[in-house]
Amino acid sequence: MPLHEQIIPYLETAGLYHLARLNSQWFWIDEPLLSAFVERWRPETHTFHMPFGECTITLQDVAYQLGLPIDGEAVSGCLTDFENLMENGRPAWEWFRELFSELPPPNKVKQMTVHFTWFHERFRVPPANASEEIVRIYARAYIMMLLSSQLFADKNANQVHLRWLPYLASMEDLGRYSWGSAALAWLYRCLCHGTNRNVVNLAGPLQLLQSWIFWRFPSLRPSGFDVFEFLLASRWATYLPTTDAGDQRVVSARLCLDRFHDRDFMWEPYSAPDVVAVVHPDILIEEHRRLWMAVTSLIYFAAIEWHQVDIEWYRSSAEFSISLSLL
């Protein structure tokens, strides 16, 4: 959905404006490359097992890549209230009507989800001279789409779940939540599911995973993307991977990863002066920086994963260890 000026203040209040800017550009995913990395994911430690040691995506990466807040309340705790509003299947939809002024047609509804095309078609462009309440409705629709189809996408990425109604009912409180830690928890959970040989499709905030790969492994970067700004993930927004010979590209990526040494991985990509120069000041606030080194649980509803940055990973044959808390 287009990002309209009228709804930007609501996105800023929610801490989702930077992500919305990234969402305004189509972000193509290189599935063969990501598949090769998923094969190296270890659910026991939440790390990618490489020839030179272990590496993983951290809260620091989330802050730099997506500009999401990593401090605040957990994205959880609303399900009890939500269930109380779903008695006989009616109250939740009455709440939906209250927040969006109408209900989707039956053919756009599946259990407790709405097909994203209804939101896209119905709330694509706010009417001229829209009242403040109408703008709020369009902002709710945009945020609901952003959360369901981008940040917390699952295998039913074309469906928007009603779990977000309690959050949208209080727009002013959206900024209280740690969207960044929730997104990382969901990515960890999706990577763990992806290691199951019966899982075919990848899910989760894959733009974060792909951008992390390109920033951390310079040899895997597409050429011609030397200029960047904040968000750092936006650097690759116009990247268009080839769709030819997908199976061969997976094999090629596997062989490439098998040959990597520690010198092929950037342990501190964000310390470069040109990166520091473009990063939003909010990302560098000291209380946020301390969270990058926190050993803590990452929560997204029922998904609870550990942010284990205190474990030392060893670089290949050299008897040298580095803590991820230094990243």
XYZ file of C-alpha atoms in Angstrom:
327
model
C 0.000 0.000 0.000
C 1.268 3.525 -0.746
C 2.645 5.533 2.144
C 0.540 8.702 2.363
C 1.591 11.826 4.174
C -1.580 11.942 6.292
C -0.796 8.692 8.104
C 2.917 9.335 8.731
C 2.343 10.898 12.194
C 0.593 7.713 13.330
C 3.456 5.562 12.037
C 6.001 7.761 13.815
C 4.072 7.453 17.075
C 3.975 3.670 16.639
C 7.718 3.411 15.957
C 6.997 1.919 12.531
C 7.739 4.838 10.213
C 11.213 3.654 9.176
C 9.853 0.219 8.326
C 7.002 1.809 6.377
C 9.537 3.685 4.253
C 11.189 0.386 3.413
C 7.800 -1.170 2.698
C 7.059 1.582 0.154
C 9.603 -0.089 -2.152
C 9.217 -3.630 -3.396
C 11.791 -5.898 -1.780
C 12.627 -9.011 -3.788
C 13.872 -12.036 -1.888
C 16.694 -14.240 -3.184
C 15.175 -17.559 -2.143
C 18.047 -19.866 -3.232
C 20.539 -17.803 -1.211
C 18.299 -17.706 1.855
C 17.633 -21.438 1.576
C 21.372 -22.150 1.731
C 21.592 -20.143 4.954
C 18.537 -21.819 6.475
C 20.297 -25.166 5.986
C 23.053 -23.903 8.283
C 20.701 -22.660 11.010
C 20.984 -24.442 14.349
C 17.755 -24.249 16.419
C 19.628 -25.221 19.593
C 21.758 -22.064 19.576
C 19.948 -19.755 17.124
C 23.095 -19.413 15.040
C 24.296 -20.130 11.522
C 26.988 -22.812 11.605
C 29.818 -21.681 9.318
C 33.256 -23.153 8.593
C 34.850 -20.313 10.581
C 32.498 -20.550 13.569
C 29.033 -19.328 14.506
C 27.208 -16.106 13.656
C 23.676 -14.837 14.071
C 21.297 -11.909 13.686
C 21.075 -9.737 16.793
C 19.041 -6.828 18.110
C 21.766 -4.530 16.851
C 21.142 -5.768 13.320
C 17.402 -5.204 13.724
C 17.981 -1.617 14.866
C 20.341 -0.754 12.016
C 18.614 -2.698 9.263
C 14.941 -1.976 9.985
C 15.049 0.971 12.406
C 12.589 -0.719 14.752
C 12.443 0.031 18.487
C 14.052 -2.768 20.484
C 13.025 -1.439 23.893
C 9.528 -1.513 25.349
C 6.734 -3.900 26.190
C 6.529 -7.357 24.688
C 4.235 -7.876 21.703
C 2.054 -10.298 23.594
C -0.424 -10.460 26.442
C -3.476 -9.421 24.444
C -4.679 -12.899 23.563
C -6.633 -13.374 26.788
C -8.609 -10.203 26.205
C -8.915 -11.090 22.542
C -10.486 -14.463 23.340
C -12.993 -12.746 25.610
C -14.050 -10.694 22.621
C -14.540 -13.708 20.363
C -17.472 -15.410 22.065
C -19.600 -17.083 19.392
C -17.438 -15.430 16.741
C -19.373 -12.158 16.813
C -17.713 -9.672 19.171
C -14.353 -9.646 17.352
C -16.078 -8.727 14.103
C -18.156 -6.106 15.859
C -14.899 -4.652 17.111
C -13.539 -4.799 13.557
C -16.562 -2.848 12.301
C -16.044 -0.251 15.027
C -12.399 0.297 14.058
C -12.831 0.212 10.264
C -16.445 1.416 9.897
C -17.387 -1.640 7.825
C -16.914 -5.364 7.439
C -15.196 -7.142 4.545
C -17.397 -9.249 2.249
C -17.698 -12.932 3.217
C -15.535 -14.079 0.311
C -12.628 -12.055 1.756
C -12.885 -13.669 5.205
C -11.304 -16.946 6.327
C -11.842 -17.852 9.985
C -10.241 -14.963 11.920
C -8.374 -13.447 8.975
C -9.139 -11.052 6.126
C -7.584 -11.356 2.684
C -5.015 -8.613 2.196
C -6.509 -7.617 -1.172
C -9.546 -6.196 0.620
C -7.377 -3.877 2.703
C -5.286 -3.004 -0.339
C -8.296 -2.122 -2.474
C -10.464 -0.521 0.193
C -7.838 1.601 1.993
C -5.304 2.276 -0.733
C -5.814 6.040 -1.074
C -7.456 8.287 1.561
C -10.191 10.525 0.151
C -9.431 14.186 -0.437
C -10.080 16.386 2.610
C -10.558 13.310 4.796
C -11.536 13.968 8.388
C -9.171 13.061 11.200
C -11.232 9.972 12.036
C -11.103 8.754 8.415
C -7.321 9.249 8.398
C -7.094 7.178 11.586
C -9.027 4.370 9.895
C -6.620 4.417 6.953
C -3.676 4.465 9.352
C -5.090 1.420 11.158
C -5.460 -0.434 7.866
C -1.910 0.433 6.813
C -0.435 -0.698 10.132
C -2.470 -3.904 10.094
C -1.150 -4.679 6.608
C 2.406 -3.726 7.540
C 2.482 -6.001 10.576
C 0.706 -8.987 9.009
C 2.199 -9.071 5.519
C 5.694 -7.705 6.121
C 7.066 -7.812 9.644
C 5.229 -10.887 10.963
C 4.349 -12.689 7.759
C 3.703 -16.411 7.982
C 2.917 -19.088 5.416
C -0.483 -17.409 4.972
C 1.127 -14.104 4.010
C -1.937 -13.088 1.994
C -4.104 -13.064 5.125
C -4.362 -10.315 7.752
C -5.079 -11.723 11.220
C -7.460 -10.090 13.681
C -4.926 -10.503 16.509
C -3.894 -6.898 15.875
C -7.292 -5.420 16.791
C -6.376 -4.829 20.471
C -3.300 -2.889 19.370
C -5.128 -0.807 16.778
C -7.881 0.042 19.232
C -5.354 2.188 21.082
C -3.221 3.800 18.393
C -1.519 6.143 20.850
C -0.043 3.172 22.727
C 1.573 1.446 19.740
C 4.888 3.132 20.446
C 5.189 1.321 23.782
C 6.043 -1.997 22.166
C 9.362 -3.556 21.258
C 8.599 -4.300 17.624
C 12.247 -5.061 16.940
C 12.616 -7.828 19.518
C 9.280 -9.316 18.438
C 10.410 -9.342 14.809
C 13.674 -11.067 15.748
C 11.799 -13.640 17.837
C 9.557 -14.396 14.883
C 12.519 -14.642 12.493
C 14.273 -17.053 14.865
C 11.113 -19.152 15.114
C 10.646 -19.213 11.324
C 14.285 -20.199 10.773
C 13.839 -23.034 13.260
C 10.753 -24.201 11.394
C 12.625 -23.863 8.107
C 15.139 -26.504 9.155
C 12.333 -29.083 9.002
C 12.653 -30.895 5.686
C 8.866 -30.887 5.290
C 8.728 -27.074 5.263
C 8.757 -25.669 1.733
C 8.127 -21.930 2.013
C 10.153 -19.465 4.044
C 8.349 -17.026 6.328
C 9.154 -14.171 8.681
C 10.838 -10.784 8.085
C 12.997 -12.092 5.265
C 14.091 -8.608 4.214
C 15.989 -8.492 7.518
C 17.673 -11.838 6.882
C 18.654 -10.964 3.315
C 20.006 -7.533 4.207
C 21.967 -9.059 7.109
C 23.572 -11.497 4.671
C 24.565 -8.773 2.235
C 26.011 -6.530 4.951
C 27.863 -9.284 6.789
C 29.144 -11.270 3.751
C 30.560 -8.780 1.215
C 31.326 -11.468 -1.368
C 27.621 -12.328 -1.571
C 26.483 -8.771 -2.220
C 24.974 -7.860 -5.581
C 27.109 -5.404 -7.507
C 26.134 -1.794 -8.085
C 24.691 -1.041 -4.649
C 27.475 1.073 -3.185
C 25.333 4.068 -2.175
C 23.151 3.670 0.889
C 21.175 5.564 3.472
C 19.108 4.775 6.522
C 17.424 2.268 6.761
C 20.425 0.118 5.913
C 18.124 -2.578 4.496
C 16.871 -0.077 1.927
C 20.251 -0.381 0.212
C 18.991 -3.506 -1.538
C 15.383 -2.405 -2.145
C 15.800 -2.394 -5.933
C 17.816 -5.600 -6.064
C 16.237 -8.091 -8.477
C 17.632 -11.625 -8.132
C 17.629 -13.907 -11.114
C 14.916 -16.549 -11.212
C 16.838 -18.926 -13.492
C 18.116 -22.328 -12.372
C 17.014 -22.003 -8.748
C 18.255 -25.482 -7.771
C 21.683 -24.812 -9.272
C 21.896 -21.501 -7.439
C 21.189 -23.247 -4.135
C 24.058 -25.661 -4.832
C 26.316 -22.762 -5.783
C 25.460 -20.920 -2.569
C 26.168 -24.051 -0.515
C 29.609 -24.439 -2.074
C 30.356 -20.780 -1.480
C 29.458 -21.027 2.201
C 31.540 -24.206 2.555
C 34.643 -22.270 1.499
C 34.207 -19.241 3.730
C 36.906 -18.133 6.159
C 36.617 -15.678 9.033
C 37.948 -12.933 6.760
C 34.845 -13.332 4.581
C 32.574 -12.225 7.432
C 32.267 -8.616 8.610
C 32.179 -8.726 12.400
C 31.560 -4.987 12.812
C 29.962 -3.623 9.625
C 28.251 -0.695 11.364
C 31.406 0.915 12.746
C 32.468 2.328 9.371
C 32.289 6.158 9.255
C 30.024 6.185 6.195
C 27.521 3.980 8.054
C 27.615 6.041 11.250
C 27.034 9.169 9.170
C 23.636 8.000 7.857
C 22.217 6.165 10.873
C 19.305 7.869 12.616
C 20.380 9.334 15.992
C 17.666 7.411 17.850
C 19.444 4.151 17.001
C 22.597 5.269 18.815
C 20.970 6.232 22.120
C 22.970 4.655 24.947
C 20.040 2.853 26.582
C 19.286 1.196 23.243
C 22.911 0.249 22.686
C 22.992 -1.554 26.023
C 20.174 -3.806 24.863
C 22.309 -5.025 21.963
C 24.409 -6.860 24.549
C 21.493 -8.126 26.642
C 21.010 -11.850 27.156
C 17.244 -11.895 27.230
C 14.125 -13.535 25.909
C 12.598 -12.285 22.682
C 8.804 -12.495 22.724
C 6.231 -12.519 19.961
C 2.974 -13.942 21.323
C 3.635 -17.684 21.788
C 7.100 -17.470 20.182
C 9.727 -17.034 22.910
C 13.350 -17.258 21.768
C 16.673 -16.388 23.420
C 18.986 -13.565 22.403
C 22.234 -15.284 23.409
C 24.979 -12.762 22.743
C 27.128 -13.870 25.682
C 28.290 -17.089 24.037
C 31.749 -17.007 22.474
C 32.103 -18.250 18.931
C 35.424 -19.526 17.651
C 37.049 -18.537 14.408
C 38.135 -21.694 12.527
C 41.631 -23.006 13.287
C 42.834 -19.838 14.959
C 42.459 -20.085 18.715
C 40.700 -16.770 18.855
C 37.232 -16.113 20.168
C 34.959 -13.144 19.831
C 31.789 -12.389 21.721
C 28.752 -11.348 19.733
C 28.264 -8.625 22.333
C 31.077 -6.790 20.548
C 29.076 -6.622 17.324
